[in-house]
Coordinates of C-alpha atoms and ligand atoms in Angstrom, one line a residue:
M1461 CA 0.1 0.2 0.0
K1462 CA 0.9 3.3 -0.4
Y1463 CA 0.4 5.7 1.7
F1464 CA -0.9 9.7 1.0
L1465 CA 1.5 10.9 3.8
S1466 CA 3.9 9.5 6.2
I1467 CA 4.9 11.1 9.6
I1468 CA 8.0 10.8 11.4
G1469 CA 7.1 11.9 14.7
G1470 CA 4.6 11.6 17.2
G1471 CA 4.4 15.0 19.0
P1472 CA 2.2 17.9 18.4
A1473 CA 2.9 18.2 15.1
G1474 CA 2.9 15.0 14.2
Y1475 CA -0.2 13.6 16.2
T1476 CA -1.9 16.7 15.0
A1477 CA -1.1 16.2 11.2
A1478 CA -2.1 12.7 11.5
E1479 CA -5.4 13.8 13.2
K1480 CA -6.1 16.4 10.5
A1481 CA -5.2 14.4 7.4
S1482 CA -6.9 11.4 8.7
K1483 CA -9.8 13.5 8.8
Q1484 CA -10.4 14.3 5.7
G1485 CA -10.1 10.8 4.2
K1486 CA -6.5 10.5 3.2
S1487 CA -4.5 7.3 4.4
V1488 CA -1.0 8.3 7.3
I1489 CA 0.9 6.2 8.4
L1490 CA 3.0 7.8 11.7
F1491 CA 5.8 6.6 13.3
E1492 CA 7.4 7.1 17.1
R1493 CA 9.9 5.4 18.5
E1494 CA 8.8 6.6 22.2
Q1495 CA 5.2 7.9 23.4
L1496 CA 3.1 9.7 21.4
G1497 CA 2.6 13.3 22.5
G1498 CA 6.4 13.3 21.9
T1499 CA 8.0 15.7 24.5
C1500 CA 5.2 18.4 25.4
L1501 CA 3.1 15.6 26.7
N1502 CA 5.5 12.9 27.8
V1503 CA 8.4 15.1 29.2
G1504 CA 7.8 18.9 28.9
C1505 CA 5.0 21.2 29.1
I1506 CA 2.4 18.7 30.6
P1507 CA 4.5 17.1 33.5
T1508 CA 6.1 19.9 34.4
K1509 CA 2.7 22.0 34.7
T1510 CA 1.4 19.2 36.5
L1511 CA 4.1 19.2 38.9
L1512 CA 4.2 23.0 39.3
Y1513 CA 0.3 22.7 40.0
S1514 CA 0.9 20.7 43.1
A1515 CA 3.8 22.9 44.1
K1516 CA 1.9 25.9 43.8
Q1517 CA -0.9 23.9 46.2
Y1518 CA 1.7 23.4 48.5
Y1519 CA 3.3 27.2 48.4
N1520 CA -0.2 28.8 48.8
A1521 CA -1.3 26.7 51.6
L1522 CA 2.3 28.1 53.7
H1523 CA 1.2 31.4 52.9
A1524 CA -2.4 30.8 53.2
D1525 CA -2.3 33.1 56.2
K1526 CA -2.3 37.1 54.3
Y1527 CA -5.4 35.6 53.0
G1528 CA -7.0 34.8 57.2
V1529 CA -6.8 31.6 56.4
K1530 CA -4.8 29.3 58.9
A1531 CA -2.6 26.0 57.5
E1532 CA -0.9 25.1 60.4
T1533 CA 0.8 21.4 59.6
V1534 CA 1.4 21.7 55.9
S1535 CA 3.4 19.2 54.1
F1536 CA 3.8 17.2 50.9
D1537 CA 4.3 13.5 49.9
Y1538 CA 6.5 14.4 46.7
G1539 CA 6.2 10.6 45.7
K1540 CA 2.2 11.2 45.6
I1541 CA 3.2 14.0 43.1
F1542 CA 5.2 12.7 41.3
Q1543 CA 2.6 9.4 40.4
R1544 CA 0.0 12.7 39.5
K1545 CA 2.2 13.4 37.0
Q1546 CA 2.6 9.9 35.6
K1547 CA -1.2 9.3 36.0
V1548 CA -1.9 12.9 34.2
V1549 CA 0.7 11.8 31.4
R1550 CA -0.9 9.0 30.6
K1551 CA -4.6 9.9 30.4
L1552 CA -2.9 12.3 27.9
V1553 CA -1.2 9.3 25.9
A1554 CA -4.4 7.6 25.8
G1555 CA -6.3 10.6 24.4
I1556 CA -3.9 11.1 21.4
K1557 CA -4.2 7.5 21.2
Q1558 CA -7.7 7.4 20.9
K1559 CA -7.8 10.4 18.6
L1560 CA -5.2 8.3 15.9
N1561 CA -7.7 5.2 16.1
N1562 CA -9.5 5.6 12.8
E1563 CA -9.6 3.8 9.7
F1564 CA -7.6 6.1 7.8
C1565 CA -4.5 6.2 10.1
T1566 CA -1.8 3.7 10.6
V1567 CA 0.5 4.1 13.9
V1568 CA 3.8 2.4 14.1
S1569 CA 6.0 2.2 16.9
G1570 CA 9.4 2.0 16.8
S1571 CA 12.6 4.2 15.5
A1572 CA 12.2 5.2 11.2
S1573 CA 14.5 6.5 8.9
V1574 CA 13.9 7.4 5.2
V1575 CA 15.2 4.9 2.8
S1576 CA 15.4 6.5 0.0
R1577 CA 12.9 9.7 -2.1
T1578 CA 12.0 10.8 -5.7
D1579 CA 9.5 13.2 -6.4
D1580 CA 6.6 11.4 -5.9
T1581 CA 7.5 8.8 -3.6
V1582 CA 9.2 8.4 0.1
L1583 CA 10.5 5.2 1.4
I1584 CA 10.6 4.6 5.1
E1585 CA 11.9 1.7 7.4
C1586 CA 10.9 0.8 10.9
N1587 CA 11.3 -2.2 12.5
G1588 CA 13.0 -3.6 9.4
E1589 CA 10.0 -2.8 7.2
K1590 CA 9.4 -0.7 4.8
Y1591 CA 6.9 1.6 4.3
E1592 CA 5.5 3.8 0.9
A1593 CA 4.3 7.0 0.7
E1594 CA 3.1 10.1 -1.9
N1595 CA 4.6 12.7 1.1
L1596 CA 6.7 13.1 4.1
L1597 CA 6.2 15.3 6.9
I1598 CA 9.2 15.6 9.3
C1599 CA 8.1 16.1 12.7
T1600 CA 11.4 14.6 14.4
G1601 CA 11.6 17.4 17.2
S1602 CA 14.5 18.6 19.7
S1603 CA 16.8 17.3 22.4
N1604 CA 18.1 19.2 25.6
F1605 CA 21.3 20.6 24.2
V1606 CA 24.4 19.0 26.3
P1607 CA 26.9 22.1 26.3
P1608 CA 30.9 21.3 25.6
I1609 CA 31.4 21.9 29.2
E1610 CA 34.3 20.4 30.9
G1611 CA 32.9 17.7 33.3
I1612 CA 28.8 18.0 32.3
Q1613 CA 28.9 14.2 30.4
D1614 CA 28.2 11.1 31.7
N1615 CA 28.0 13.2 35.7
P1616 CA 25.5 11.5 37.9
A1617 CA 25.2 15.0 39.0
V1618 CA 24.2 16.3 36.2
W1619 CA 20.4 16.1 35.4
D1620 CA 18.2 17.5 32.3
S1621 CA 14.5 18.8 32.1
T1622 CA 13.9 14.9 31.2
S1623 CA 16.0 13.5 34.5
A1624 CA 14.4 15.9 36.5
L1625 CA 10.8 15.3 35.5
D1626 CA 11.9 11.8 35.8
A1627 CA 13.7 11.8 39.8
K1628 CA 11.3 10.3 42.3
E1629 CA 12.9 12.2 45.0
L1630 CA 13.1 16.2 45.0
P1631 CA 17.1 17.1 45.4
A1632 CA 18.2 18.4 48.7
S1633 CA 19.8 21.6 46.5
M1634 CA 20.1 22.2 43.1
I1635 CA 22.0 24.4 40.5
I1636 CA 20.3 25.7 37.5
V1637 CA 22.4 26.6 34.6
G1638 CA 20.7 28.5 32.3
G1639 CA 17.8 31.0 32.8
G1640 CA 15.9 30.3 30.4
V1641 CA 12.3 29.4 30.2
I1642 CA 13.1 25.6 31.2
G1643 CA 15.1 26.8 33.8
M1644 CA 13.4 29.6 35.8
E1645 CA 9.9 27.2 35.4
F1646 CA 12.2 24.4 37.2
A1647 CA 13.6 27.4 39.9
T1648 CA 9.9 27.7 40.8
L1649 CA 9.4 24.1 41.1
Y1650 CA 12.0 23.7 43.3
H1651 CA 12.0 26.8 45.0
E1652 CA 8.1 26.7 46.0
L1653 CA 8.6 22.6 47.6
G1654 CA 11.9 24.6 49.7
V1655 CA 14.9 23.5 47.9
P1656 CA 17.6 25.9 47.6
V1657 CA 17.8 27.1 43.8
T1658 CA 21.1 29.3 42.6
V1659 CA 20.3 29.6 39.3
I1660 CA 23.3 30.8 36.5
E1661 CA 22.8 32.4 33.2
A1662 CA 25.3 33.9 31.2
M1663 CA 23.4 36.7 29.8
P1664 CA 22.8 39.9 31.7
T1665 CA 19.4 38.9 32.8
I1666 CA 17.5 35.6 33.1
L1667 CA 14.5 35.3 30.3
P1668 CA 17.1 37.5 28.1
N1669 CA 14.3 37.5 25.3
L1670 CA 11.6 38.6 27.2
D1671 CA 10.1 42.1 28.4
Q1672 CA 12.8 43.4 30.6
D1673 CA 10.2 45.2 32.9
V1674 CA 8.3 42.2 33.1
V1675 CA 11.3 40.1 33.8
K1676 CA 12.6 42.4 36.7
V1677 CA 9.3 41.7 38.6
L1678 CA 9.7 38.3 38.6
R1679 CA 13.6 38.6 39.8
D1680 CA 12.9 40.6 42.8
K1681 CA 10.2 38.4 43.7
Y1682 CA 12.8 35.3 43.5
E1683 CA 15.4 36.5 45.0
K1684 CA 13.7 38.2 47.6
A1685 CA 12.3 34.9 48.4
G1686 CA 16.0 33.4 48.5
I1687 CA 16.1 32.6 44.8
R1688 CA 20.2 33.3 44.3
I1689 CA 20.4 34.6 40.8
L1690 CA 24.0 35.0 39.0
T1691 CA 23.8 37.2 35.9
S1692 CA 26.5 38.0 33.5
T1693 CA 27.8 34.3 34.8
K1694 CA 29.0 31.5 32.9
V1695 CA 29.7 27.9 33.9
M1696 CA 33.4 26.9 32.9
S1697 CA 33.8 23.4 34.2
L1698 CA 32.0 21.0 36.6
E1699 CA 33.8 18.7 39.1
G1700 CA 31.6 16.3 40.2
N1701 CA 28.6 18.4 41.7
K1702 CA 30.6 21.5 42.2
V1703 CA 30.4 24.0 39.7
T1704 CA 33.0 26.6 38.5
A1705 CA 31.7 29.6 36.9
Q1706 CA 32.9 32.9 35.6
P1707 CA 31.5 36.3 36.4
A1708 CA 31.8 39.0 33.4
E1709 CA 33.9 41.1 36.5
G1710 CA 35.9 39.4 39.1
E1711 CA 37.1 36.3 40.2
A1712 CA 35.6 32.8 39.1
I1713 CA 33.5 31.3 41.7
T1714 CA 32.9 27.4 42.9
L1715 CA 28.8 26.4 43.7
E1716 CA 28.1 23.2 45.1
A1717 CA 24.6 21.5 44.8
E1718 CA 23.1 18.2 45.4
H1719 CA 21.8 18.3 41.5
I1720 CA 22.5 20.2 38.4
L1721 CA 20.0 20.9 36.0
V1722 CA 21.5 21.9 32.7
S1723 CA 18.9 23.8 30.4
V1724 CA 20.6 25.7 28.1
G1725 CA 18.6 24.8 24.9
R1726 CA 17.3 22.8 22.7
R1727 CA 19.1 20.8 19.5
P1728 CA 17.0 19.8 16.4
N1729 CA 16.6 16.0 15.4
L1730 CA 18.3 15.1 12.7
D1731 CA 18.7 11.5 12.8
G1732 CA 17.1 8.7 10.2
L1733 CA 16.9 11.2 7.5
E1734 CA 20.4 11.5 6.2
A1735 CA 19.0 9.7 3.1
L1736 CA 16.8 13.1 2.2
E1737 CA 20.2 13.8 -0.5
G1738 CA 20.1 18.1 -1.1
L1739 CA 17.6 18.7 2.2
E1740 CA 18.0 22.1 3.3
F1741 CA 19.2 23.6 6.4
T1742 CA 19.5 26.8 8.6
R1743 CA 21.4 27.5 11.2
K1744 CA 18.3 26.5 13.6
G1745 CA 17.0 23.1 11.5
I1746 CA 15.3 22.1 8.5
N1747 CA 14.3 25.7 6.4
V1748 CA 10.5 25.4 5.4
D1749 CA 8.8 28.0 2.7
E1750 CA 5.5 29.6 4.6
G1751 CA 3.9 26.3 3.9
M1752 CA 6.1 24.4 5.5
R1753 CA 7.6 22.5 2.6
T1754 CA 11.4 22.4 2.2
N1755 CA 13.2 22.3 -0.5
L1756 CA 12.3 19.0 -1.3
N1757 CA 8.9 19.1 -3.0
N1758 CA 7.2 16.3 -1.1
V1759 CA 9.0 16.9 2.0
Y1760 CA 7.3 19.5 4.7
A1761 CA 8.7 20.1 8.2
A1762 CA 7.2 20.7 11.5
G1763 CA 7.8 21.4 15.1
D1764 CA 10.7 21.9 16.6
I1765 CA 12.8 20.7 13.6
T1766 CA 11.9 23.4 11.7
G1767 CA 14.0 25.1 14.9
K1768 CA 11.8 28.2 14.3
I1769 CA 9.8 29.0 17.4
M1770 CA 10.1 25.9 19.5
L1771 CA 6.7 25.4 21.2
A1772 CA 4.0 22.6 21.1
H1773 CA 1.6 25.3 20.0
V1774 CA 3.7 26.3 17.1
A1775 CA 4.1 22.9 16.4
S1776 CA 1.0 22.2 15.8
R1777 CA 0.1 25.2 13.8
Q1778 CA 2.7 24.6 11.7
A1779 CA 1.3 21.0 10.9
E1780 CA -2.0 22.3 10.1
V1781 CA -0.7 24.6 7.6
A1782 CA 1.8 21.6 6.3
V1783 CA -1.5 19.3 5.8
S1784 CA -3.6 22.0 4.2
R1785 CA -0.8 22.6 1.7
M1786 CA -0.7 19.2 1.3
L1787 CA -4.3 18.7 0.6
K1788 CA -3.9 22.0 -1.7
Q1789 CA -6.9 23.9 0.5
I1790 CA -8.2 27.1 -0.5
P1791 CA -8.2 29.5 1.3
V1792 CA -4.5 29.0 1.8
Q1793 CA -2.8 28.8 5.2
R1794 CA -0.4 30.4 6.8
I1795 CA 0.8 30.9 10.5
A1796 CA 0.8 34.4 12.1
Y1797 CA 4.6 34.1 14.0
N1798 CA 4.1 37.7 15.0
A1799 CA 1.1 36.9 17.0
I1800 CA 1.9 33.7 18.6
P1801 CA 1.3 34.1 22.5
S1802 CA 4.0 32.3 25.1
V1803 CA 4.0 31.7 28.5
V1804 CA 6.0 31.0 31.0
Y1805 CA 5.0 29.4 34.2
T1806 CA 7.0 30.7 37.2
N1807 CA 4.6 32.3 39.8
P1808 CA 3.6 34.9 39.1
E1809 CA 3.4 33.8 35.1
I1810 CA 4.5 35.6 32.4
A1811 CA 2.9 35.7 29.3
S1812 CA 3.4 37.7 26.1
V1813 CA 2.1 38.2 22.4
G1814 CA 3.4 40.3 19.7
L1815 CA 6.5 42.7 19.6
T1816 CA 8.9 43.5 22.4
E1817 CA 10.6 47.1 22.6
T1818 CA 13.5 45.9 21.3
D1819 CA 11.7 44.0 18.3
A1820 CA 10.1 47.6 17.8
A1821 CA 12.6 49.6 17.9
D1822 CA 11.9 50.5 13.8
I1823 CA 8.4 50.8 14.4
P1824 CA 6.6 54.6 15.6
H1825 CA 5.2 53.3 18.7
E1826 CA 4.2 54.0 21.9
V1827 CA 4.2 51.9 25.4
R1828 CA 1.1 51.7 28.2
S1829 CA 2.0 50.2 31.3
M1830 CA -0.1 49.7 34.2
P1831 CA 0.4 47.7 37.3
M1832 CA -2.0 44.3 37.1
T1833 CA -3.5 45.9 40.6
F1834 CA -5.9 48.4 38.4
S1835 CA -7.7 45.0 38.2
G1836 CA -9.8 44.1 40.6
R1837 CA -10.1 41.0 40.8
F1838 CA -6.2 40.4 40.6
V1839 CA -6.3 42.8 44.1
A1840 CA -8.8 40.3 45.6
E1841 CA -6.7 37.0 44.6
N1842 CA -3.2 38.7 44.9
E1843 CA -2.6 39.4 47.9
G1844 CA 0.9 41.6 48.4
E1845 CA 1.5 41.3 44.5
T1846 CA 1.7 44.5 42.4
G1847 CA 1.7 42.6 38.6
L1848 CA 2.4 44.6 35.1
C1849 CA 1.0 44.8 32.1
K1850 CA 2.8 46.2 29.4
M1851 CA 1.1 47.0 25.5
L1852 CA 3.0 48.5 22.4
V1853 CA 0.9 50.5 20.7
D1854 CA 2.3 51.9 16.6
T1855 CA 1.2 55.1 16.5
K1856 CA 0.9 55.4 12.8
H1857 CA -1.9 53.0 12.7
N1858 CA -2.8 52.7 16.2
T1859 CA -2.3 49.1 16.1
V1860 CA -1.8 46.7 19.0
L1861 CA 2.0 45.7 18.1
G1862 CA 2.1 43.4 21.3
V1863 CA 0.9 43.1 25.3
H1864 CA 3.6 41.4 28.1
M1865 CA 2.5 40.6 31.5
I1866 CA 3.4 38.9 34.5
G1867 CA 0.6 38.2 37.6
N1868 CA -1.8 35.4 37.8
P1869 CA -3.5 33.8 35.9
C1870 CA -2.3 36.0 32.7
S1871 CA -1.3 32.6 30.7
E1872 CA -4.9 32.3 30.6
F1873 CA -6.0 35.4 28.9
V1874 CA -3.0 36.3 26.5
A1875 CA -5.4 34.8 24.2
A1876 CA -7.2 37.5 24.0
A1877 CA -4.5 40.0 23.5
S1878 CA -3.0 37.3 20.5
F1879 CA -6.2 37.8 18.6
A1880 CA -5.7 41.7 18.8
V1881 CA -2.3 41.4 17.2
R1882 CA -3.5 39.0 15.0
M1883 CA -7.0 40.5 13.6
G1884 CA -4.7 43.5 13.3
Y1885 CA -7.1 45.6 15.7
T1886 CA -6.5 49.2 16.2
V1887 CA -7.2 50.5 19.4
A1888 CA -10.5 52.0 18.6
E1889 CA -11.7 48.2 17.6
F1890 CA -10.4 46.5 20.8
E1891 CA -11.7 48.9 22.9
Q1892 CA -15.5 48.0 21.7
V1893 CA -14.7 44.5 22.8
V1894 CA -16.1 43.6 26.4
F1895 CA -14.0 41.5 29.1
P1896 CA -16.2 39.9 31.7
H1897 CA -16.3 41.6 35.3
P1898 CA -14.5 41.2 37.5
T1899 CA -11.8 39.1 36.0
V1900 CA -8.0 39.6 35.3
S1901 CA -8.5 40.1 31.6
E1902 CA -10.2 43.6 31.9
I1903 CA -6.2 44.7 32.5
L1904 CA -6.1 44.4 28.7
K1905 CA -9.3 46.9 28.4
E1906 CA -8.4 49.3 31.1
I1907 CA -4.4 49.8 29.2
L1908 CA -6.3 50.8 26.5
Ligands
LIG2070 P1 16.4 28.9 26.5 O1 17.2 29.5 25.0 O2 15.0 29.5 26.6 O3 17.4 29.5 27.6 C1 18.9 28.6 27.7 C2 19.5 29.5 28.8 O4 20.9 29.3 28.5 C3 19.6 31.3 27.6 O5 19.0 32.2 28.7 C4 21.3 31.0 27.5 O6 21.5 32.2 27.4 C5 21.5 30.9 28.6 N1 22.9 30.1 28.9 C6 23.7 29.3 27.4 N2 25.0 28.4 28.2 C7 25.2 29.0 29.2 C8 26.2 28.3 30.2 N3 27.5 27.9 29.7 N4 26.5 29.4 31.4 C9 25.0 29.6 31.7 N5 23.9 29.9 30.9 C10 23.6 29.2 29.9 O7 15.9 27.1 26.3 P2 15.8 26.6 27.5 O8 15.3 27.2 28.9 O9 16.6 25.0 27.4 O10 14.4 26.1 26.8 C11 14.1 25.1 25.5 C12 13.1 25.6 24.6 O11 12.1 25.1 25.4 C13 13.0 27.0 24.7 O12 12.7 27.2 22.8 C14 11.6 27.1 25.0 O13 10.7 28.3 24.6 C15 11.0 25.6 25.3 N6 10.2 25.9 26.1 C16 9.3 26.3 26.6 C17 8.2 25.8 27.7 C18 6.9 27.0 27.9 O14 6.7 28.0 26.5 N7 6.3 27.6 29.0 C19 8.6 26.2 28.5 C20 10.1 25.1 28.5 C21 10.8 24.9 27.4

């Protein structure tokens, strides 16, 4: 049998594409070497958010006094927290399996590699069997990057995000190398569960790609709470559980913790694709056009493998676009990269969409800024917090260019801001939208 579409990788890009194409009655074969759901569902977004939710419950109980609630003997059982995380992941993986359980979709468990390709056929091998398809969608994702730092390889004290999620016990203390998204989410988890945390970041700031006023609110809170944050400091070498780091100025320092979590970015998984002769790459991953097609005409790619923006919701949208283009659907689908929301699940959460002030340097714009305390609901539920909401408005067209927020639960309403950015709403148009009262989302209206 010759399939219409073969997909390597069953993460958010792969399973979304399989679901979309099979729903259109197209025959699909999907190969997955680990678990359906990919990094996001098995060792990324979902398990992290599940652990973070338990940590938040504990932390809130510890600090319930500020809401007039007495919780005197608060404790947690990490074994139970861990088990619940496993259960949540299992349930969601089963949900994906269910979605792909239809007459048009075949799922093969194993490691697939491309054997050969012509303009109308891609030949793939998996578990010793060969499979033919008209099209190939590469959704092989990414893996934790191991930087070339002396003493990092085969060091049992070193964790990456996957080993941190696999650990059944909490570390006694933790050094986190890399103050990016993964680093700051794990810093939140460990800190809220009482583990002493030090974050070492090479750049002058943690979360360097985000709005820096928003990041400052987080950093001030975390440092006050006892998280040690060393910026402009580069990790030079490791020896067992000792880390030697060099600050931009002054002497090198040596720090020690039970475990060292290395979270300095991810790299695309390219193995198994060697037979795709002439496949073009960018500096970050496989090169694709706006329809997710590579330079080989029946080969598409979606998700982290493209190295564009490594987020699950980008991967699934890219997959929708790829399938729609393969099916030659009208209207032609594309992705609005200027309106991709992103969230960092710290406490408070950070959520943003659109341009930062750095991105908008060449566009005439004004910045509107407001503490979240302008929202009544925020004041009611966030004792002692101020939060921040910033909006960038194009002064020529009066459109919303970007929104950057810190304050719970901004992850839940950043989609409203994404909508405004995506649709090119002017401030006057956005003003006509009614927000429910009292919700923290009203900050988006207050700031207009
Ligand atoms: P990242 O790129 O967000 O951050 C890595 C950080 O490590 C950077 O700030 C970098 O300056 C720093 N760094 C690099 N080398 C260093 C060194 N030797 N010493 C000290 N610091 C060093 O990467 P990440 O946090 O590993 O995340 C990987 C990807 O996964 C990202 O694309 C991220 O967006 C995605 N992700 C997203 C979410 C989310 O959306 N909530 C959660 C987790 C991961």
